[in-house]
mmCIF file of C-alpha atoms and ligand atoms in Angstrom:
data_model
loop_
_atom_site.group_PDB
_atom_site.id
_atom_site.type_symbol
_atom_site.label_atom_id
_atom_site.label_comp_id
_atom_site.label_asym_id
_atom_site.label_seq_id
_atom_site.Cartn_x
_atom_site.Cartn_y
_atom_site.Cartn_z
ATOM 1 C CA MET E 1 -27.511 98.856 28.168
ATOM 2 C CA ASN E 2 -28.510 98.584 31.719
ATOM 3 C CA PRO E 3 -30.365 100.707 32.684
ATOM 4 C CA TRP E 4 -30.450 100.227 36.605
ATOM 5 C CA PRO E 5 -26.526 100.511 36.979
ATOM 6 C CA ASP E 6 -26.589 101.740 40.815
ATOM 7 C CA GLN E 7 -29.069 99.038 41.338
ATOM 8 C CA PHE E 8 -28.656 96.205 39.390
ATOM 9 C CA PRO E 9 -25.004 96.039 38.339
ATOM 10 C CA LEU E 10 -24.074 93.525 35.503
ATOM 11 C CA PHE E 11 -20.024 94.507 34.615
ATOM 12 C CA PRO E 12 -18.420 95.778 36.778
ATOM 13 C CA GLU E 13 -17.108 99.537 36.148
ATOM 14 C CA ALA E 14 -13.259 99.181 34.505
ATOM 15 C CA ALA E 15 -11.590 100.785 36.970
ATOM 16 C CA SER E 16 -7.551 99.584 35.900
ATOM 17 C CA THR E 17 -5.106 99.886 32.857
ATOM 18 C CA VAL E 18 -5.835 95.744 31.535
ATOM 19 C CA ALA E 19 -9.262 96.334 32.580
ATOM 20 C CA GLY E 20 -10.362 97.337 29.014
ATOM 21 C CA GLU E 21 -7.965 94.118 27.102
ATOM 22 C CA VAL E 22 -9.458 91.697 29.861
ATOM 23 C CA ASP E 23 -13.516 92.358 29.274
ATOM 24 C CA ALA E 24 -12.386 92.092 25.071
ATOM 25 C CA ILE E 25 -10.993 88.819 25.334
ATOM 26 C CA TYR E 26 -13.902 87.790 27.706
ATOM 27 C CA PHE E 27 -15.976 89.615 25.666
ATOM 28 C CA PHE E 28 -14.555 87.976 22.279
ATOM 29 C CA GLY E 29 -15.124 84.394 23.773
ATOM 30 C CA LEU E 30 -18.940 85.160 24.654
ATOM 31 C CA ALA E 31 -19.684 85.782 21.318
ATOM 32 C CA VAL E 32 -18.174 82.822 19.535
ATOM 33 C CA ALA E 33 -19.671 80.827 22.267
ATOM 34 C CA ALA E 34 -23.125 82.494 21.985
ATOM 35 C CA PHE E 35 -22.790 82.531 17.771
ATOM 36 C CA PHE E 36 -22.164 78.299 17.815
ATOM 37 C CA SER E 37 -24.936 77.812 20.606
ATOM 38 C CA LEU E 38 -27.456 79.387 18.398
ATOM 39 C CA LEU E 39 -25.783 78.031 15.216
ATOM 40 C CA ILE E 40 -26.365 74.323 16.852
ATOM 41 C CA ALA E 41 -29.632 75.202 18.031
ATOM 42 C CA VAL E 42 -30.960 76.010 14.635
ATOM 43 C CA LEU E 43 -29.505 73.241 12.907
ATOM 44 C CA VAL E 44 -30.628 70.495 15.552
ATOM 45 C CA LEU E 45 -34.549 72.046 15.091
ATOM 46 C CA TRP E 46 -33.757 72.338 10.916
ATOM 47 C CA PHE E 47 -32.876 69.354 10.333
ATOM 48 C CA ALA E 48 -35.059 67.304 13.189
ATOM 49 C CA VAL E 49 -37.977 69.126 10.477
ATOM 50 C CA ARG E 50 -35.913 68.320 7.329
ATOM 51 C CA TYR E 51 -35.313 64.701 7.721
ATOM 52 C CA ARG E 52 -38.023 63.307 9.898
ATOM 53 C CA ARG E 53 -39.606 59.765 8.359
ATOM 54 C CA ARG E 54 -42.396 60.726 6.292
ATOM 55 C CA SER E 55 -43.926 57.174 6.449
ATOM 56 C CA GLU E 56 -44.183 54.060 8.450
ATOM 57 C CA ASP E 57 -41.833 52.495 6.092
ATOM 58 C CA GLU E 58 -39.361 54.788 5.422
ATOM 59 C CA ILE E 59 -35.720 53.228 5.190
ATOM 60 C CA GLY E 60 -32.604 55.742 5.804
ATOM 61 C CA ARG E 61 -30.729 56.255 3.142
ATOM 62 C CA PRO E 62 -26.230 55.280 3.013
ATOM 63 C CA GLU E 63 -24.688 58.956 3.386
ATOM 64 C CA LYS E 64 -22.803 60.281 0.377
ATOM 65 C CA ALA E 65 -19.150 62.033 2.080
ATOM 66 C CA ALA E 66 -18.769 65.453 2.220
ATOM 67 C CA VAL E 67 -15.368 66.012 2.520
ATOM 68 C CA LEU E 68 -14.913 70.101 2.068
ATOM 69 C CA LEU E 69 -17.975 70.305 4.669
ATOM 70 C CA GLU E 70 -15.870 68.473 7.053
ATOM 71 C CA ILE E 71 -12.316 70.000 6.322
ATOM 72 C CA GLY E 72 -14.479 73.253 7.178
ATOM 73 C CA TRP E 73 -16.442 72.318 10.657
ATOM 74 C CA SER E 74 -12.516 71.311 11.398
ATOM 75 C CA VAL E 75 -10.429 73.597 10.080
ATOM 76 C CA ILE E 76 -12.894 77.228 10.868
ATOM 77 C CA PRO E 77 -12.911 75.847 15.086
ATOM 78 C CA LEU E 78 -9.317 75.812 14.662
ATOM 79 C CA LEU E 79 -8.467 79.048 13.386
ATOM 80 C CA ILE E 80 -11.019 80.798 16.028
ATOM 81 C CA LEU E 81 -9.680 78.536 19.237
ATOM 82 C CA MET E 82 -5.911 79.804 17.732
ATOM 83 C CA VAL E 83 -7.119 82.796 17.979
ATOM 84 C CA MET E 84 -8.166 82.749 21.446
ATOM 85 C CA PHE E 85 -4.613 81.073 22.727
ATOM 86 C CA ALA E 86 -2.243 83.550 21.378
ATOM 87 C CA TRP E 87 -4.806 87.143 22.260
ATOM 88 C CA GLY E 88 -5.328 85.028 25.397
ATOM 89 C CA ALA E 89 -1.813 84.761 26.184
ATOM 90 C CA LYS E 90 -0.890 87.882 25.566
ATOM 91 C CA VAL E 91 -2.760 90.154 27.717
ATOM 92 C CA PHE E 92 -1.803 86.726 30.027
ATOM 93 C CA TYR E 93 1.281 87.558 30.238
ATOM 94 C CA HIS E 94 0.373 91.638 30.112
ATOM 95 C CA VAL E 95 -1.138 91.217 33.397
ATOM 96 C CA ARG E 96 0.548 88.905 35.052
ATOM 97 C CA ARG E 97 4.312 90.596 34.963
ATOM 98 C CA PRO E 98 4.395 93.782 37.310
ATOM 99 C CA PRO E 99 6.476 96.527 35.305
ATOM 100 C CA GLU E 100 10.046 97.338 36.401
ATOM 101 C CA ASN E 101 8.145 100.836 38.313
ATOM 102 C CA ALA E 102 6.257 99.440 40.121
ATOM 103 C CA LEU E 103 5.595 100.547 43.627
ATOM 104 C CA GLU E 104 5.880 97.596 45.938
ATOM 105 C CA TYR E 105 3.799 97.398 49.233
ATOM 106 C CA TYR E 106 2.982 94.642 50.575
ATOM 107 C CA VAL E 107 -0.344 92.425 52.187
ATOM 108 C CA THR E 108 -1.189 89.894 55.201
ATOM 109 C CA ALA E 109 -4.149 88.160 54.918
ATOM 110 C CA LYS E 110 -5.114 85.496 58.202
ATOM 111 C CA GLN E 111 -9.193 84.580 58.822
ATOM 112 C CA TRP E 112 -10.383 87.332 58.458
ATOM 113 C CA MET E 113 -8.666 90.376 57.413
ATOM 114 C CA TRP E 114 -6.275 92.358 54.906
ATOM 115 C CA LYS E 115 -3.077 93.779 56.627
ATOM 116 C CA PHE E 116 -0.956 96.191 53.522
ATOM 117 C CA GLN E 117 1.841 98.110 54.376
ATOM 118 C CA HIS E 118 3.299 101.104 52.438
ATOM 119 C CA PRO E 119 6.912 101.573 50.297
ATOM 120 C CA ASP E 120 6.926 103.548 53.182
ATOM 121 C CA GLY E 121 6.393 101.752 56.065
ATOM 122 C CA ASN E 122 3.252 102.933 56.914
ATOM 123 C CA ARG E 123 -0.169 100.165 57.419
ATOM 124 C CA GLU E 124 -3.218 99.567 57.466
ATOM 125 C CA ILE E 125 -6.079 97.236 58.110
ATOM 126 C CA ASN E 126 -8.851 96.271 54.773
ATOM 127 C CA HIS E 127 -8.603 99.314 52.928
ATOM 128 C CA LEU E 128 -5.643 100.481 51.078
ATOM 129 C CA HIS E 129 -4.727 103.492 49.768
ATOM 130 C CA VAL E 130 -2.493 103.879 46.648
ATOM 131 C CA PRO E 131 -2.314 106.863 43.803
ATOM 132 C CA ALA E 132 -3.442 106.874 40.675
ATOM 133 C CA GLY E 133 -1.441 106.574 37.056
ATOM 134 C CA GLN E 134 0.929 104.515 39.159
ATOM 135 C CA ALA E 135 1.347 100.767 38.361
ATOM 136 C CA ILE E 136 1.440 99.217 42.085
ATOM 137 C CA LYS E 137 2.764 95.815 42.698
ATOM 138 C CA LEU E 138 1.508 93.797 45.762
ATOM 139 C CA ILE E 139 4.013 91.235 47.697
ATOM 140 C CA MET E 140 1.353 88.918 49.194
ATOM 141 C CA THR E 141 1.256 85.552 51.695
ATOM 142 C CA SER E 142 -1.177 84.624 54.075
ATOM 143 C CA GLU E 143 -0.551 83.737 58.052
ATOM 144 C CA ASP E 144 -3.513 80.793 58.042
ATOM 145 C CA VAL E 145 -5.400 79.049 54.789
ATOM 146 C CA ILE E 146 -5.646 79.969 51.245
ATOM 147 C CA HIS E 147 -7.286 83.606 50.824
ATOM 148 C CA SER E 148 -8.016 85.449 47.102
ATOM 149 C CA PHE E 149 -7.189 88.801 46.599
ATOM 150 C CA PHE E 150 -10.098 90.069 43.954
ATOM 151 C CA VAL E 151 -10.721 93.815 42.671
ATOM 152 C CA PRO E 152 -13.788 93.563 40.190
ATOM 153 C CA GLU E 153 -13.156 96.985 38.551
ATOM 154 C CA PHE E 154 -9.576 95.691 37.827
ATOM 155 C CA ARG E 155 -9.615 92.534 36.898
ATOM 156 C CA VAL E 156 -7.468 91.353 38.821
ATOM 157 C CA LYS E 157 -7.593 88.338 41.012
ATOM 158 C CA GLN E 158 -4.855 86.623 43.296
ATOM 159 C CA ASP E 159 -4.485 83.391 45.714
ATOM 160 C CA VAL E 160 -2.815 84.397 48.779
ATOM 161 C CA LEU E 161 -1.054 81.145 49.757
ATOM 162 C CA PRO E 162 0.331 80.410 53.291
ATOM 163 C CA GLY E 163 3.639 79.619 53.108
ATOM 164 C CA ARG E 164 4.897 80.882 49.947
ATOM 165 C CA TYR E 165 4.614 84.835 47.847
ATOM 166 C CA THR E 166 2.789 85.513 45.407
ATOM 167 C CA TYR E 167 2.235 88.735 43.605
ATOM 168 C CA LEU E 168 -0.037 90.958 41.493
ATOM 169 C CA TRP E 169 -0.064 94.267 39.782
ATOM 170 C CA PHE E 170 -2.715 96.804 38.569
ATOM 171 C CA GLN E 171 -2.176 100.244 37.507
ATOM 172 C CA SER E 172 -5.832 102.897 37.869
ATOM 173 C CA ASP E 173 -6.144 106.209 36.438
ATOM 174 C CA ARG E 174 -9.778 106.417 37.965
ATOM 175 C CA PRO E 175 -9.543 107.775 41.243
ATOM 176 C CA GLY E 176 -12.156 106.088 43.754
ATOM 177 C CA ARG E 177 -13.067 103.727 45.859
ATOM 178 C CA TYR E 178 -13.206 99.682 44.372
ATOM 179 C CA THR E 179 -14.814 96.694 46.294
ATOM 180 C CA LEU E 180 -11.410 94.276 47.866
ATOM 181 C CA PHE E 181 -13.008 90.640 47.787
ATOM 182 C CA CYS E 182 -12.051 87.445 49.228
ATOM 183 C CA ASN E 183 -12.074 84.968 46.216
ATOM 184 C CA GLU E 184 -11.902 81.955 48.516
ATOM 185 C CA TYR E 185 -13.569 79.900 50.768
ATOM 186 C CA CYS E 186 -11.677 80.697 54.056
ATOM 187 C CA GLY E 187 -13.719 79.999 56.988
ATOM 188 C CA ALA E 188 -16.848 80.768 58.971
ATOM 189 C CA GLU E 189 -16.390 84.832 58.310
ATOM 190 C CA HIS E 190 -14.913 84.444 54.430
ATOM 191 C CA SER E 191 -17.654 86.303 53.433
ATOM 192 C CA LEU E 192 -17.306 89.206 55.553
ATOM 193 C CA MET E 193 -13.676 89.194 54.731
ATOM 194 C CA ILE E 194 -13.898 92.018 52.416
ATOM 195 C CA GLY E 195 -12.235 95.548 52.032
ATOM 196 C CA SER E 196 -11.449 98.649 50.145
ATOM 197 C CA VAL E 197 -8.909 99.562 47.430
ATOM 198 C CA THR E 198 -9.051 103.693 47.319
ATOM 199 C CA VAL E 199 -7.489 104.784 43.963
ATOM 200 C CA MET E 200 -6.268 108.352 44.600
ATOM 201 C CA GLU E 201 -4.553 111.740 42.689
ATOM 202 C CA PRO E 202 -1.082 110.796 43.866
ATOM 203 C CA GLY E 203 -1.085 114.605 45.598
ATOM 204 C CA ASP E 204 -3.811 113.650 47.495
ATOM 205 C CA TYR E 205 -2.264 110.682 48.114
ATOM 206 C CA GLU E 206 0.546 112.391 49.820
ATOM 207 C CA ALA E 207 -1.214 114.613 51.689
ATOM 208 C CA TRP E 208 -3.430 111.769 52.784
ATOM 209 C CA LEU E 209 0.015 109.435 53.634
ATOM 210 C CA SER E 210 1.652 112.511 55.865
ATOM 211 C CA ALA E 211 -1.263 112.967 57.072
ATOM 212 C CA LYS E 212 -2.092 109.505 58.729
ATOM 213 C CA GLU E 213 -0.610 108.039 62.058
ATOM 214 C CA PRO E 214 2.798 107.251 61.379
ATOM 215 C CA VAL E 215 2.562 102.842 62.638
ATOM 216 C CA ALA E 216 -1.273 101.442 63.176
ATOM 217 C CA GLY E 217 -0.249 98.234 63.722
ATOM 218 C CA GLY E 218 0.922 99.607 67.691
ATOM 219 C CA GLN E 219 4.180 98.240 68.488
ATOM 220 C CA GLN E 220 5.667 96.556 65.608
ATOM 221 C CA LEU E 221 9.124 95.940 65.181
ATOM 222 C CA THR E 222 10.922 97.211 62.148
ATOM 223 C CA GLY E 223 13.045 94.469 60.494
ATOM 224 C CA GLU E 224 16.505 96.636 61.791
ATOM 225 C CA GLU E 225 15.283 95.782 65.300
ATOM 226 C CA LEU E 226 14.662 92.872 64.289
ATOM 227 C CA PHE E 227 17.318 91.636 62.525
ATOM 228 C CA SER E 228 19.391 92.543 65.813
ATOM 229 C CA LEU E 229 17.264 91.100 68.514
ATOM 230 C CA GLN E 230 17.729 87.749 66.936
ATOM 231 C CA VAL E 231 21.257 87.876 66.647
ATOM 232 C CA CYS E 232 21.223 88.090 62.657
ATOM 233 C CA ASP E 233 24.061 90.436 63.172
ATOM 234 C CA THR E 234 26.141 88.320 65.287
ATOM 235 C CA CYS E 235 27.353 86.015 61.695
ATOM 236 C CA HIS E 236 25.576 88.689 58.899
ATOM 237 C CA LYS E 237 28.543 91.286 59.363
ATOM 238 C CA PRO E 238 29.453 93.917 56.320
ATOM 239 C CA ASP E 239 33.263 92.667 57.256
ATOM 240 C CA SER E 240 35.694 90.255 56.397
ATOM 241 C CA ALA E 241 34.571 88.221 59.754
ATOM 242 C CA ALA E 242 31.411 87.429 58.263
ATOM 243 C CA ARG E 243 30.759 83.782 59.065
ATOM 244 C CA ALA E 244 27.694 83.726 56.980
ATOM 245 C CA PRO E 245 26.581 84.915 53.537
ATOM 246 C CA MET E 246 26.873 89.138 53.271
ATOM 247 C CA LEU E 247 23.337 90.401 52.767
ATOM 248 C CA TRP E 248 24.622 94.364 52.076
ATOM 249 C CA GLY E 249 23.040 94.338 48.276
ATOM 250 C CA LEU E 250 22.220 91.044 48.217
ATOM 251 C CA TYR E 251 17.883 91.635 47.202
ATOM 252 C CA GLY E 252 18.023 90.919 43.384
ATOM 253 C CA GLU E 253 21.092 89.148 43.077
ATOM 254 C CA GLU E 254 22.410 85.646 41.378
ATOM 255 C CA VAL E 255 23.653 83.892 44.820
ATOM 256 C CA ALA E 256 26.444 80.599 43.490
ATOM 257 C CA MET E 257 25.066 77.443 45.485
ATOM 258 C CA ALA E 258 27.913 74.903 46.988
ATOM 259 C CA ASP E 259 25.535 72.365 44.866
ATOM 260 C CA GLY E 260 26.461 74.063 41.924
ATOM 261 C CA SER E 261 23.156 75.963 41.111
ATOM 262 C CA VAL E 262 22.313 79.418 40.859
ATOM 263 C CA ALA E 263 19.550 81.132 42.948
ATOM 264 C CA ILE E 264 18.026 84.778 42.269
ATOM 265 C CA ALA E 265 18.042 86.390 45.628
ATOM 266 C CA ASP E 266 14.250 87.266 46.102
ATOM 267 C CA GLU E 267 11.121 87.849 48.692
ATOM 268 C CA ASP E 268 11.072 84.193 48.283
ATOM 269 C CA TYR E 269 14.795 83.089 48.406
ATOM 270 C CA LEU E 270 15.187 85.058 51.329
ATOM 271 C CA ARG E 271 12.150 83.821 52.865
ATOM 272 C CA GLU E 272 13.274 79.922 52.419
ATOM 273 C CA SER E 273 16.624 81.406 54.371
ATOM 274 C CA ILE E 274 15.441 82.289 57.255
ATOM 275 C CA LEU E 275 12.630 79.509 57.488
ATOM 276 C CA ASN E 276 15.389 76.873 56.356
ATOM 277 C CA PRO E 277 18.238 77.948 55.696
ATOM 278 C CA GLY E 278 19.657 74.114 55.156
ATOM 279 C CA ALA E 279 18.057 73.750 51.930
ATOM 280 C CA ARG E 280 20.779 75.545 49.413
ATOM 281 C CA ILE E 281 23.739 76.697 51.359
ATOM 282 C CA VAL E 282 25.537 79.351 49.647
ATOM 283 C CA LYS E 283 28.642 78.530 48.296
ATOM 284 C CA GLY E 284 32.004 78.793 50.696
ATOM 285 C CA TYR E 285 30.013 78.737 53.801
ATOM 286 C CA ASP E 286 28.751 76.121 56.521
ATOM 287 C CA ALA E 287 25.275 74.924 57.216
ATOM 288 C CA ILE E 288 25.511 76.341 60.377
ATOM 289 C CA MET E 289 21.964 78.590 60.424
ATOM 290 C CA PRO E 290 19.264 77.907 62.799
ATOM 291 C CA THR E 291 15.991 77.714 61.650
ATOM 292 C CA TYR E 292 13.847 80.564 62.519
ATOM 293 C CA ALA E 293 10.399 78.470 62.106
ATOM 294 C CA GLY E 294 8.498 78.871 64.424
ATOM 295 C CA ARG E 295 10.518 82.004 66.183
ATOM 296 C CA LEU E 296 9.093 85.093 63.503
ATOM 297 C CA SER E 297 5.150 86.175 62.803
ATOM 298 C CA GLU E 298 4.217 86.460 59.188
ATOM 299 C CA ASP E 299 4.263 90.404 60.173
ATOM 300 C CA GLU E 300 7.434 89.953 61.391
ATOM 301 C CA LEU E 301 9.002 87.931 58.760
ATOM 302 C CA LEU E 302 8.261 90.857 56.118
ATOM 303 C CA GLN E 303 9.838 93.395 57.804
ATOM 304 C CA LEU E 304 12.986 91.438 58.103
ATOM 305 C CA ILE E 305 12.830 90.660 54.221
ATOM 306 C CA LEU E 306 12.332 94.586 53.467
ATOM 307 C CA TYR E 307 14.769 95.716 55.805
ATOM 308 C CA ILE E 308 17.190 93.071 53.966
ATOM 309 C CA LYS E 309 15.934 94.578 50.498
ATOM 310 C CA SER E 310 16.946 97.680 51.945
ATOM 311 C CA ILE E 311 20.258 97.689 53.142
ATOM 312 C CA GLY E 312 21.864 98.495 49.502
ATOM 313 C CA PRO E 313 25.062 97.861 47.425
ATOM 314 C CA GLU E 314 26.318 101.550 48.527
ATOM 315 C CA GLY E 315 29.101 101.897 50.887
ATOM 316 C CA ASP E 316 30.373 98.150 51.480
ATOM 317 C CA ALA E 317 32.868 98.636 48.538
ATOM 318 C CA GLU E 318 35.911 97.566 50.767
ATOM 319 C CA VAL E 319 34.078 95.197 52.715
ATOM 320 C CA ALA E 320 33.048 93.499 49.535
ATOM 321 C CA ALA E 321 37.199 92.564 48.589
ATOM 322 C CA ALA E 322 37.268 91.056 51.643
ATOM 323 C CA PRO E 323 38.559 87.098 51.952
ATOM 324 C CA ALA E 324 34.887 85.465 53.251
ATOM 325 C CA ALA E 325 32.789 87.334 50.615
ATOM 326 C CA GLU E 326 34.345 86.659 48.003
ATOM 327 C CA THR E 327 32.387 83.729 46.618
ATOM 328 C CA GLU E 328 29.036 86.279 46.895
ATOM 329 C CA ALA E 329 30.879 89.970 45.459
ATOM 330 C CA ASP E 330 31.901 86.721 42.555
ATOM 331 C CA ALA E 331 28.251 85.600 42.426
ATOM 332 C CA GLY E 332 26.838 89.339 42.345
ATOM 333 C CA SER E 333 28.866 91.164 39.660
ATOM 334 C CA GLY E 334 29.078 90.582 36.384
ATOM 335 C CA ASP E 335 25.953 89.388 36.114
ATOM 336 C CA GLU E 336 23.569 92.969 36.544
ATOM 337 C CA GLY E 337 22.870 93.027 33.189
ATOM 338 C CA SER E 338 20.841 89.297 33.371
ATOM 339 C CA THR E 339 18.900 90.393 36.505
ATOM 340 C CA PRO E 340 15.380 90.465 36.433
HETATM 341 CU CU1 CUA T 401 -10.553 84.913 53.099
HETATM 342 CU CU2 CUA T 401 -12.443 84.029 51.896
#
């Protein structure tokens, strides 16, 4: 179709598992629009000739109602649009919902760079490497303004917002290097906020990871170090003396709140609880935690959340029975099946 794909690329390569689906619905919409544009243009010209005024004193005649025709041009477009709606909704849900087994990578955007963290803690700037044949979930936030993560070959795009986490997933089975664009005007060097996503065979990825310098980010503290440096551990203790909710095994569980509501302990909940602890109080505890807003950078916040996610429920069965931890233990048990 395109004789010069390299010099004059008309359409990006389809390099993710959802790209085919997205393209199919895109071309369907394009075909419908082209067909009706052509139909209307031809009818306009034809009617202009067919029903032109033929003499100076000609006057129009009252038209006859064409009921079938009118029903036809209402019902047929409705059916076509309903097909677009149902099909679009199906593709949307597929593209928006990360598979359960997705590997989690963290993305922090700032003017004007992309910072990445691998599941094993390794970091990169602007150039992300991922394994092929594996669903990749990105958990993204911004340190300043709104950016947008866009890889045309994967057909995925998601705004990256300050003050909250947004998510995006993709899976590529085609090793190669794909260009990452910032797709939201974010200041003077927006057009230079370009990086890449390199998809590697799983074996190559493992080799690349182990050959890589452990931490590219310099003297960044780990979440565990921050947890004790910020003295979180004086209140959030895994024992009965705790004055604050237990964090062990908390991630992903439902938490009962003092106001009777229930929260899911996801990244946004942990983030809010650190920056604005008074917003939602866990049932059975006092609102005594100070805010950490302004005391942690986005990176540090991310490390803390990663640490809280990593401290699993194993090894604290005896702690769960302690009185102070009762509310949380109750909230966490009995609903394992319903946790998404
Ligand atoms: Cu970041 Cu545009």
